[in-house]
Amino acid sequence: MSPMGALGWLTWGCLLPFPLIVIRLQEVQAGYQPSQQYMSEQALGPGGQWMLPAFVSLGLACIGNALHLYRRRIPWFLAALPGLAGICFCGAGWHTLATAADWHIAWIAAAFVLAALGMYLLPRLCPTLGDTLSRLCCWGPALLMLGSTALSDILLPAGTAQRLAALALLSWLALLAWRLDRPGAPSPPAASPVG
């Protein structure tokens, strides 16, 4: 098996700041209750400005996977889904609950819908990602995301449900980056001989 390529490592590297920042802010913000409160609410407390780089890093991870998909000759409309989700996450970082709550909520909702579409459609419409492993890498996180969202405030506290959905998203991005560099992944065309 070949090692993961540069775009895969870029995606993994951009994924790390988001959970690290969120966990650190949970520790330093007195009175913040992770199981009950949304992650975005951390922008309202001490150190809340760190949610901008957290969301931007998450957005860059999505964009890294979009570039990876495009480079692997996945149809552009499928490759665009994580890229557009990435742009939405960057927008959510810029428009916080403190500065533009309606915009923030819209950006987050759009990002998760686009990511969920990518999770479902990539193995469905792209034959080279239709194998069992790729389906597990996409549909497993999709089920976790949809299930936790559906059970929010019913069987799961809102903060817990959102964190499970975020875990599903992070898992999908990491697994997809890994899967695109494994044997059987779609490949860019070979360079034509010069002569």
mmCIF file with all atom_site columns, C-alpha atoms in Angstrom:
data_model
loop_
_atom_site.group_PDB
_atom_site.id
_atom_site.type_symbol
_atom_site.label_atom_id
_atom_site.label_alt_id
_atom_site.label_comp_id
_atom_site.label_asym_id
_atom_site.label_entity_id
_atom_site.label_seq_id
_atom_site.pdbx_PDB_ins_code
_atom_site.Cartn_x
_atom_site.Cartn_y
_atom_site.Cartn_z
_atom_site.occupancy
_atom_site.B_iso_or_equiv
_atom_site.pdbx_formal_charge
_atom_site.auth_seq_id
_atom_site.auth_comp_id
_atom_site.auth_asym_id
_atom_site.auth_atom_id
_atom_site.pdbx_PDB_model_num
ATOM 1   C CA . MET A 1 1   ? 0.000   0.000  0.000   1.00 0.00 ? 1   MET A CA 1
ATOM 2   C CA . SER A 1 2   ? 1.273   3.398  -0.910  1.00 0.00 ? 2   SER A CA 1
ATOM 3   C CA . PRO A 1 3   ? 1.549   6.090  1.762   1.00 0.00 ? 3   PRO A CA 1
ATOM 4   C CA . MET A 1 4   ? -1.054  8.819  1.817   1.00 0.00 ? 4   MET A CA 1
ATOM 5   C CA . GLY A 1 5   ? -0.339  11.641 -0.610  1.00 0.00 ? 5   GLY A CA 1
ATOM 6   C CA . ALA A 1 6   ? 0.073   15.358 0.022   1.00 0.00 ? 6   ALA A CA 1
ATOM 7   C CA . LEU A 1 7   ? -3.626  16.230 -0.312  1.00 0.00 ? 7   LEU A CA 1
ATOM 8   C CA . GLY A 1 8   ? -4.563  13.446 2.092   1.00 0.00 ? 8   GLY A CA 1
ATOM 9   C CA . TRP A 1 9   ? -2.057  14.696 4.667   1.00 0.00 ? 9   TRP A CA 1
ATOM 10  C CA . LEU A 1 10  ? -3.277  18.274 4.101   1.00 0.00 ? 10  LEU A CA 1
ATOM 11  C CA . THR A 1 11  ? -6.819  17.165 4.903   1.00 0.00 ? 11  THR A CA 1
ATOM 12  C CA . TRP A 1 12  ? -5.722  15.298 8.038   1.00 0.00 ? 12  TRP A CA 1
ATOM 13  C CA . GLY A 1 13  ? -3.588  18.240 9.176   1.00 0.00 ? 13  GLY A CA 1
ATOM 14  C CA . CYS A 1 14  ? -6.477  20.668 8.728   1.00 0.00 ? 14  CYS A CA 1
ATOM 15  C CA . LEU A 1 15  ? -8.843  18.396 10.655  1.00 0.00 ? 15  LEU A CA 1
ATOM 16  C CA . LEU A 1 16  ? -6.838  18.485 13.873  1.00 0.00 ? 16  LEU A CA 1
ATOM 17  C CA . PRO A 1 17  ? -7.242  22.133 14.946  1.00 0.00 ? 17  PRO A CA 1
ATOM 18  C CA . PHE A 1 18  ? -11.045 21.959 15.084  1.00 0.00 ? 18  PHE A CA 1
ATOM 19  C CA . PRO A 1 19  ? -11.430 19.341 17.849  1.00 0.00 ? 19  PRO A CA 1
ATOM 20  C CA . LEU A 1 20  ? -8.353  20.615 19.702  1.00 0.00 ? 20  LEU A CA 1
ATOM 21  C CA . ILE A 1 21  ? -9.695  24.180 19.844  1.00 0.00 ? 21  ILE A CA 1
ATOM 22  C CA . VAL A 1 22  ? -13.218 23.060 20.781  1.00 0.00 ? 22  VAL A CA 1
ATOM 23  C CA . ILE A 1 23  ? -11.934 20.802 23.584  1.00 0.00 ? 23  ILE A CA 1
ATOM 24  C CA . ARG A 1 24  ? -9.603  23.511 24.919  1.00 0.00 ? 24  ARG A CA 1
ATOM 25  C CA . LEU A 1 25  ? -12.358 26.133 24.965  1.00 0.00 ? 25  LEU A CA 1
ATOM 26  C CA . GLN A 1 26  ? -14.632 23.709 26.824  1.00 0.00 ? 26  GLN A CA 1
ATOM 27  C CA . GLU A 1 27  ? -11.957 23.501 29.520  1.00 0.00 ? 27  GLU A CA 1
ATOM 28  C CA . VAL A 1 28  ? -11.398 27.255 29.942  1.00 0.00 ? 28  VAL A CA 1
ATOM 29  C CA . GLN A 1 29  ? -14.957 28.569 29.672  1.00 0.00 ? 29  GLN A CA 1
ATOM 30  C CA . ALA A 1 30  ? -16.547 28.421 33.106  1.00 0.00 ? 30  ALA A CA 1
ATOM 31  C CA . GLY A 1 31  ? -20.160 27.304 33.115  1.00 0.00 ? 31  GLY A CA 1
ATOM 32  C CA . TYR A 1 32  ? -20.071 25.945 29.569  1.00 0.00 ? 32  TYR A CA 1
ATOM 33  C CA . GLN A 1 33  ? -21.915 22.600 29.375  1.00 0.00 ? 33  GLN A CA 1
ATOM 34  C CA . PRO A 1 34  ? -20.784 20.578 26.319  1.00 0.00 ? 34  PRO A CA 1
ATOM 35  C CA . SER A 1 35  ? -23.636 18.094 26.501  1.00 0.00 ? 35  SER A CA 1
ATOM 36  C CA . GLN A 1 36  ? -26.270 20.838 26.462  1.00 0.00 ? 36  GLN A CA 1
ATOM 37  C CA . GLN A 1 37  ? -24.707 23.682 24.478  1.00 0.00 ? 37  GLN A CA 1
ATOM 38  C CA . TYR A 1 38  ? -23.685 23.951 20.833  1.00 0.00 ? 38  TYR A CA 1
ATOM 39  C CA . MET A 1 39  ? -20.024 24.269 19.910  1.00 0.00 ? 39  MET A CA 1
ATOM 40  C CA . SER A 1 40  ? -20.725 27.596 18.222  1.00 0.00 ? 40  SER A CA 1
ATOM 41  C CA . GLU A 1 41  ? -21.689 29.061 21.597  1.00 0.00 ? 41  GLU A CA 1
ATOM 42  C CA . GLN A 1 42  ? -18.037 28.901 22.583  1.00 0.00 ? 42  GLN A CA 1
ATOM 43  C CA . ALA A 1 43  ? -17.485 31.961 20.381  1.00 0.00 ? 43  ALA A CA 1
ATOM 44  C CA . LEU A 1 44  ? -19.426 33.936 23.001  1.00 0.00 ? 44  LEU A CA 1
ATOM 45  C CA . GLY A 1 45  ? -17.053 33.139 25.878  1.00 0.00 ? 45  GLY A CA 1
ATOM 46  C CA . PRO A 1 46  ? -13.403 33.827 26.739  1.00 0.00 ? 46  PRO A CA 1
ATOM 47  C CA . GLY A 1 47  ? -11.108 32.849 23.882  1.00 0.00 ? 47  GLY A CA 1
ATOM 48  C CA . GLY A 1 48  ? -14.088 32.697 21.573  1.00 0.00 ? 48  GLY A CA 1
ATOM 49  C CA . GLN A 1 49  ? -12.084 34.305 18.763  1.00 0.00 ? 49  GLN A CA 1
ATOM 50  C CA . TRP A 1 50  ? -10.378 30.914 18.361  1.00 0.00 ? 50  TRP A CA 1
ATOM 51  C CA . MET A 1 51  ? -13.545 29.529 16.811  1.00 0.00 ? 51  MET A CA 1
ATOM 52  C CA . LEU A 1 52  ? -12.655 31.411 13.592  1.00 0.00 ? 52  LEU A CA 1
ATOM 53  C CA . PRO A 1 53  ? -9.457  29.376 12.978  1.00 0.00 ? 53  PRO A CA 1
ATOM 54  C CA . ALA A 1 54  ? -11.319 26.253 14.139  1.00 0.00 ? 54  ALA A CA 1
ATOM 55  C CA . PHE A 1 55  ? -14.011 26.665 11.488  1.00 0.00 ? 55  PHE A CA 1
ATOM 56  C CA . VAL A 1 56  ? -11.517 27.780 8.830   1.00 0.00 ? 56  VAL A CA 1
ATOM 57  C CA . SER A 1 57  ? -9.357  24.694 9.447   1.00 0.00 ? 57  SER A CA 1
ATOM 58  C CA . LEU A 1 58  ? -12.448 22.495 9.108   1.00 0.00 ? 58  LEU A CA 1
ATOM 59  C CA . GLY A 1 59  ? -13.340 24.315 5.903   1.00 0.00 ? 59  GLY A CA 1
ATOM 60  C CA . LEU A 1 60  ? -9.838  23.816 4.521   1.00 0.00 ? 60  LEU A CA 1
ATOM 61  C CA . ALA A 1 61  ? -10.044 20.090 5.288   1.00 0.00 ? 61  ALA A CA 1
ATOM 62  C CA . CYS A 1 62  ? -13.247 19.904 3.235   1.00 0.00 ? 62  CYS A CA 1
ATOM 63  C CA . ILE A 1 63  ? -11.658 21.878 0.405   1.00 0.00 ? 63  ILE A CA 1
ATOM 64  C CA . GLY A 1 64  ? -8.583  19.608 0.543   1.00 0.00 ? 64  GLY A CA 1
ATOM 65  C CA . ASN A 1 65  ? -10.798 16.580 -0.006  1.00 0.00 ? 65  ASN A CA 1
ATOM 66  C CA . ALA A 1 66  ? -12.613 18.361 -2.837  1.00 0.00 ? 66  ALA A CA 1
ATOM 67  C CA . LEU A 1 67  ? -9.274  19.003 -4.554  1.00 0.00 ? 67  LEU A CA 1
ATOM 68  C CA . HIS A 1 68  ? -8.280  15.402 -3.903  1.00 0.00 ? 68  HIS A CA 1
ATOM 69  C CA . LEU A 1 69  ? -11.502 14.149 -5.497  1.00 0.00 ? 69  LEU A CA 1
ATOM 70  C CA . TYR A 1 70  ? -11.119 16.458 -8.486  1.00 0.00 ? 70  TYR A CA 1
ATOM 71  C CA . ARG A 1 71  ? -7.500  15.386 -8.975  1.00 0.00 ? 71  ARG A CA 1
ATOM 72  C CA . ARG A 1 72  ? -8.663  11.761 -8.926  1.00 0.00 ? 72  ARG A CA 1
ATOM 73  C CA . ARG A 1 73  ? -11.049 12.558 -11.792 1.00 0.00 ? 73  ARG A CA 1
ATOM 74  C CA . ILE A 1 74  ? -14.253 12.257 -9.784  1.00 0.00 ? 74  ILE A CA 1
ATOM 75  C CA . PRO A 1 75  ? -17.102 14.089 -11.585 1.00 0.00 ? 75  PRO A CA 1
ATOM 76  C CA . TRP A 1 76  ? -16.834 17.786 -10.767 1.00 0.00 ? 76  TRP A CA 1
ATOM 77  C CA . PHE A 1 77  ? -20.314 18.092 -9.240  1.00 0.00 ? 77  PHE A CA 1
ATOM 78  C CA . LEU A 1 78  ? -19.457 15.367 -6.708  1.00 0.00 ? 78  LEU A CA 1
ATOM 79  C CA . ALA A 1 79  ? -16.045 16.851 -5.965  1.00 0.00 ? 79  ALA A CA 1
ATOM 80  C CA . ALA A 1 80  ? -17.716 20.232 -5.465  1.00 0.00 ? 80  ALA A CA 1
ATOM 81  C CA . LEU A 1 81  ? -19.890 19.032 -2.552  1.00 0.00 ? 81  LEU A CA 1
ATOM 82  C CA . PRO A 1 82  ? -17.150 18.923 0.114   1.00 0.00 ? 82  PRO A CA 1
ATOM 83  C CA . GLY A 1 83  ? -15.608 22.061 -1.409  1.00 0.00 ? 83  GLY A CA 1
ATOM 84  C CA . LEU A 1 84  ? -18.839 24.007 -1.024  1.00 0.00 ? 84  LEU A CA 1
ATOM 85  C CA . ALA A 1 85  ? -19.258 22.613 2.498   1.00 0.00 ? 85  ALA A CA 1
ATOM 86  C CA . GLY A 1 86  ? -15.756 23.933 3.231   1.00 0.00 ? 86  GLY A CA 1
ATOM 87  C CA . ILE A 1 87  ? -16.669 27.405 2.030   1.00 0.00 ? 87  ILE A CA 1
ATOM 88  C CA . CYS A 1 88  ? -19.747 27.287 4.278   1.00 0.00 ? 88  CYS A CA 1
ATOM 89  C CA . PHE A 1 89  ? -17.658 26.302 7.313   1.00 0.00 ? 89  PHE A CA 1
ATOM 90  C CA . CYS A 1 90  ? -15.332 29.236 6.630   1.00 0.00 ? 90  CYS A CA 1
ATOM 91  C CA . GLY A 1 91  ? -18.395 31.487 6.439   1.00 0.00 ? 91  GLY A CA 1
ATOM 92  C CA . ALA A 1 92  ? -19.623 30.090 9.767   1.00 0.00 ? 92  ALA A CA 1
ATOM 93  C CA . GLY A 1 93  ? -16.305 31.017 11.337  1.00 0.00 ? 93  GLY A CA 1
ATOM 94  C CA . TRP A 1 94  ? -16.492 34.543 10.012  1.00 0.00 ? 94  TRP A CA 1
ATOM 95  C CA . HIS A 1 95  ? -20.150 35.082 10.960  1.00 0.00 ? 95  HIS A CA 1
ATOM 96  C CA . THR A 1 96  ? -20.285 33.955 14.589  1.00 0.00 ? 96  THR A CA 1
ATOM 97  C CA . LEU A 1 97  ? -23.296 33.761 16.884  1.00 0.00 ? 97  LEU A CA 1
ATOM 98  C CA . ALA A 1 98  ? -22.063 37.026 18.399  1.00 0.00 ? 98  ALA A CA 1
ATOM 99  C CA . THR A 1 99  ? -21.792 38.971 15.123  1.00 0.00 ? 99  THR A CA 1
ATOM 100 C CA . ALA A 1 100 ? -24.412 37.459 12.798  1.00 0.00 ? 100 ALA A CA 1
ATOM 101 C CA . ALA A 1 101 ? -26.338 34.580 14.356  1.00 0.00 ? 101 ALA A CA 1
ATOM 102 C CA . ASP A 1 102 ? -28.716 34.042 11.406  1.00 0.00 ? 102 ASP A CA 1
ATOM 103 C CA . TRP A 1 103 ? -25.841 33.867 8.938   1.00 0.00 ? 103 TRP A CA 1
ATOM 104 C CA . HIS A 1 104 ? -23.872 31.533 11.190  1.00 0.00 ? 104 HIS A CA 1
ATOM 105 C CA . ILE A 1 105 ? -26.775 29.106 11.529  1.00 0.00 ? 105 ILE A CA 1
ATOM 106 C CA . ALA A 1 106 ? -27.421 29.205 7.763   1.00 0.00 ? 106 ALA A CA 1
ATOM 107 C CA . TRP A 1 107 ? -23.740 28.527 6.966   1.00 0.00 ? 107 TRP A CA 1
ATOM 108 C CA . ILE A 1 108 ? -23.623 25.571 9.393   1.00 0.00 ? 108 ILE A CA 1
ATOM 109 C CA . ALA A 1 109 ? -26.870 24.068 8.096   1.00 0.00 ? 109 ALA A CA 1
ATOM 110 C CA . ALA A 1 110 ? -25.721 24.367 4.476   1.00 0.00 ? 110 ALA A CA 1
ATOM 111 C CA . ALA A 1 111 ? -22.315 22.854 5.289   1.00 0.00 ? 111 ALA A CA 1
ATOM 112 C CA . PHE A 1 112 ? -23.822 19.796 6.964   1.00 0.00 ? 112 PHE A CA 1
ATOM 113 C CA . VAL A 1 113 ? -26.388 19.272 4.186   1.00 0.00 ? 113 VAL A CA 1
ATOM 114 C CA . LEU A 1 114 ? -23.671 19.486 1.499   1.00 0.00 ? 114 LEU A CA 1
ATOM 115 C CA . ALA A 1 115 ? -21.431 17.097 3.448   1.00 0.00 ? 115 ALA A CA 1
ATOM 116 C CA . ALA A 1 116 ? -24.301 14.632 3.947   1.00 0.00 ? 116 ALA A CA 1
ATOM 117 C CA . LEU A 1 117 ? -25.032 14.749 0.207   1.00 0.00 ? 117 LEU A CA 1
ATOM 118 C CA . GLY A 1 118 ? -21.374 14.018 -0.485  1.00 0.00 ? 118 GLY A CA 1
ATOM 119 C CA . MET A 1 119 ? -21.388 11.105 1.963   1.00 0.00 ? 119 MET A CA 1
ATOM 120 C CA . TYR A 1 120 ? -24.395 9.578  0.241   1.00 0.00 ? 120 TYR A CA 1
ATOM 121 C CA . LEU A 1 121 ? -23.739 10.388 -3.415  1.00 0.00 ? 121 LEU A CA 1
ATOM 122 C CA . LEU A 1 122 ? -20.019 9.658  -3.780  1.00 0.00 ? 122 LEU A CA 1
ATOM 123 C CA . PRO A 1 123 ? -20.315 5.858  -3.451  1.00 0.00 ? 123 PRO A CA 1
ATOM 124 C CA . ARG A 1 124 ? -23.682 5.891  -5.206  1.00 0.00 ? 124 ARG A CA 1
ATOM 125 C CA . LEU A 1 125 ? -22.722 7.817  -8.365  1.00 0.00 ? 125 LEU A CA 1
ATOM 126 C CA . CYS A 1 126 ? -18.989 7.203  -8.635  1.00 0.00 ? 126 CYS A CA 1
ATOM 127 C CA . PRO A 1 127 ? -18.260 3.588  -9.667  1.00 0.00 ? 127 PRO A CA 1
ATOM 128 C CA . THR A 1 128 ? -14.627 3.825  -8.555  1.00 0.00 ? 128 THR A CA 1
ATOM 129 C CA . LEU A 1 129 ? -15.802 4.619  -5.012  1.00 0.00 ? 129 LEU A CA 1
ATOM 130 C CA . GLY A 1 130 ? -18.645 2.090  -5.036  1.00 0.00 ? 130 GLY A CA 1
ATOM 131 C CA . ASP A 1 131 ? -16.712 -0.757 -3.396  1.00 0.00 ? 131 ASP A CA 1
ATOM 132 C CA . THR A 1 132 ? -17.643 -2.007 0.061   1.00 0.00 ? 132 THR A CA 1
ATOM 133 C CA . LEU A 1 133 ? -14.815 -0.191 1.845   1.00 0.00 ? 133 LEU A CA 1
ATOM 134 C CA . SER A 1 134 ? -15.680 3.158  0.259   1.00 0.00 ? 134 SER A CA 1
ATOM 135 C CA . ARG A 1 135 ? -19.355 2.697  1.098   1.00 0.00 ? 135 ARG A CA 1
ATOM 136 C CA . LEU A 1 136 ? -18.468 1.999  4.729   1.00 0.00 ? 136 LEU A CA 1
ATOM 137 C CA . CYS A 1 137 ? -16.221 5.077  4.800   1.00 0.00 ? 137 CYS A CA 1
ATOM 138 C CA . CYS A 1 138 ? -19.059 7.265  3.491   1.00 0.00 ? 138 CYS A CA 1
ATOM 139 C CA . TRP A 1 139 ? -22.336 5.734  4.590   1.00 0.00 ? 139 TRP A CA 1
ATOM 140 C CA . GLY A 1 140 ? -21.235 4.841  8.128   1.00 0.00 ? 140 GLY A CA 1
ATOM 141 C CA . PRO A 1 141 ? -20.514 8.481  9.065   1.00 0.00 ? 141 PRO A CA 1
ATOM 142 C CA . ALA A 1 142 ? -23.651 9.557  7.164   1.00 0.00 ? 142 ALA A CA 1
ATOM 143 C CA . LEU A 1 143 ? -25.823 7.295  9.335   1.00 0.00 ? 143 LEU A CA 1
ATOM 144 C CA . LEU A 1 144 ? -24.171 8.618  12.502  1.00 0.00 ? 144 LEU A CA 1
ATOM 145 C CA . MET A 1 145 ? -24.678 12.224 11.365  1.00 0.00 ? 145 MET A CA 1
ATOM 146 C CA . LEU A 1 146 ? -28.303 11.767 10.374  1.00 0.00 ? 146 LEU A CA 1
ATOM 147 C CA . GLY A 1 147 ? -29.151 9.648  13.412  1.00 0.00 ? 147 GLY A CA 1
ATOM 148 C CA . SER A 1 148 ? -27.623 12.052 15.919  1.00 0.00 ? 148 SER A CA 1
ATOM 149 C CA . THR A 1 149 ? -29.299 15.021 14.239  1.00 0.00 ? 149 THR A CA 1
ATOM 150 C CA . ALA A 1 150 ? -32.685 13.279 14.222  1.00 0.00 ? 150 ALA A CA 1
ATOM 151 C CA . LEU A 1 151 ? -32.380 12.336 17.915  1.00 0.00 ? 151 LEU A CA 1
ATOM 152 C CA . SER A 1 152 ? -31.270 15.794 19.057  1.00 0.00 ? 152 SER A CA 1
ATOM 153 C CA . ASP A 1 153 ? -33.430 16.985 21.964  1.00 0.00 ? 153 ASP A CA 1
ATOM 154 C CA . ILE A 1 154 ? -35.388 13.711 21.794  1.00 0.00 ? 154 ILE A CA 1
ATOM 155 C CA . LEU A 1 155 ? -33.021 11.026 23.091  1.00 0.00 ? 155 LEU A CA 1
ATOM 156 C CA . LEU A 1 156 ? -29.807 13.049 23.000  1.00 0.00 ? 156 LEU A CA 1
ATOM 157 C CA . PRO A 1 157 ? -29.037 16.466 24.510  1.00 0.00 ? 157 PRO A CA 1
ATOM 158 C CA . ALA A 1 158 ? -28.467 19.060 21.773  1.00 0.00 ? 158 ALA A CA 1
ATOM 159 C CA . GLY A 1 159 ? -24.759 19.512 22.471  1.00 0.00 ? 159 GLY A CA 1
ATOM 160 C CA . THR A 1 160 ? -24.106 15.773 22.478  1.00 0.00 ? 160 THR A CA 1
ATOM 161 C CA . ALA A 1 161 ? -26.027 15.288 19.232  1.00 0.00 ? 161 ALA A CA 1
ATOM 162 C CA . GLN A 1 162 ? -24.095 18.088 17.541  1.00 0.00 ? 162 GLN A CA 1
ATOM 163 C CA . ARG A 1 163 ? -20.780 16.646 18.698  1.00 0.00 ? 163 ARG A CA 1
ATOM 164 C CA . LEU A 1 164 ? -21.714 13.231 17.313  1.00 0.00 ? 164 LEU A CA 1
ATOM 165 C CA . ALA A 1 165 ? -22.624 14.847 13.981  1.00 0.00 ? 165 ALA A CA 1
ATOM 166 C CA . ALA A 1 166 ? -19.283 16.698 13.993  1.00 0.00 ? 166 ALA A CA 1
ATOM 167 C CA . LEU A 1 167 ? -17.471 13.444 14.819  1.00 0.00 ? 167 LEU A CA 1
ATOM 168 C CA . ALA A 1 168 ? -19.218 11.823 11.848  1.00 0.00 ? 168 ALA A CA 1
ATOM 169 C CA . LEU A 1 169 ? -18.102 14.673 9.588   1.00 0.00 ? 169 LEU A CA 1
ATOM 170 C CA . LEU A 1 170 ? -14.491 14.560 10.819  1.00 0.00 ? 170 LEU A CA 1
ATOM 171 C CA . SER A 1 171 ? -14.449 10.768 10.415  1.00 0.00 ? 171 SER A CA 1
ATOM 172 C CA . TRP A 1 172 ? -15.770 10.983 6.863   1.00 0.00 ? 172 TRP A CA 1
ATOM 173 C CA . LEU A 1 173 ? -13.215 13.585 5.836   1.00 0.00 ? 173 LEU A CA 1
ATOM 174 C CA . ALA A 1 174 ? -10.351 11.573 7.347   1.00 0.00 ? 174 ALA A CA 1
ATOM 175 C CA . LEU A 1 175 ? -11.544 8.234  5.920   1.00 0.00 ? 175 LEU A CA 1
ATOM 176 C CA . LEU A 1 176 ? -12.193 9.719  2.480   1.00 0.00 ? 176 LEU A CA 1
ATOM 177 C CA . ALA A 1 177 ? -8.714  11.237 2.317   1.00 0.00 ? 177 ALA A CA 1
ATOM 178 C CA . TRP A 1 178 ? -7.260  7.869  3.329   1.00 0.00 ? 178 TRP A CA 1
ATOM 179 C CA . ARG A 1 179 ? -9.474  5.935  0.880   1.00 0.00 ? 179 ARG A CA 1
ATOM 180 C CA . LEU A 1 180 ? -8.514  8.100  -2.079  1.00 0.00 ? 180 LEU A CA 1
ATOM 181 C CA . ASP A 1 181 ? -4.879  7.062  -1.643  1.00 0.00 ? 181 ASP A CA 1
ATOM 182 C CA . ARG A 1 182 ? -5.530  3.326  -1.295  1.00 0.00 ? 182 ARG A CA 1
ATOM 183 C CA . PRO A 1 183 ? -5.289  0.737  -4.094  1.00 0.00 ? 183 PRO A CA 1
ATOM 184 C CA . GLY A 1 184 ? -8.321  0.784  -6.345  1.00 0.00 ? 184 GLY A CA 1
ATOM 185 C CA . ALA A 1 185 ? -8.949  4.487  -5.861  1.00 0.00 ? 185 ALA A CA 1
ATOM 186 C CA . PRO A 1 186 ? -9.577  6.476  -9.028  1.00 0.00 ? 186 PRO A CA 1
ATOM 187 C CA . SER A 1 187 ? -6.387  7.833  -10.523 1.00 0.00 ? 187 SER A CA 1
ATOM 188 C CA . PRO A 1 188 ? -5.511  10.852 -12.583 1.00 0.00 ? 188 PRO A CA 1
ATOM 189 C CA . PRO A 1 189 ? -4.791  10.134 -16.238 1.00 0.00 ? 189 PRO A CA 1
ATOM 190 C CA . ALA A 1 190 ? -1.278  9.088  -17.142 1.00 0.00 ? 190 ALA A CA 1
ATOM 191 C CA . ALA A 1 191 ? 0.810   11.737 -18.858 1.00 0.00 ? 191 ALA A CA 1
ATOM 192 C CA . SER A 1 192 ? 0.824   11.294 -22.608 1.00 0.00 ? 192 SER A CA 1
ATOM 193 C CA . PRO A 1 193 ? 4.205   10.447 -24.077 1.00 0.00 ? 193 PRO A CA 1
ATOM 194 C CA . VAL A 1 194 ? 6.029   13.311 -25.721 1.00 0.00 ? 194 VAL A CA 1
ATOM 195 C CA . GLY A 1 195 ? 7.437   12.653 -29.055 1.00 0.00 ? 195 GLY A CA 1
#
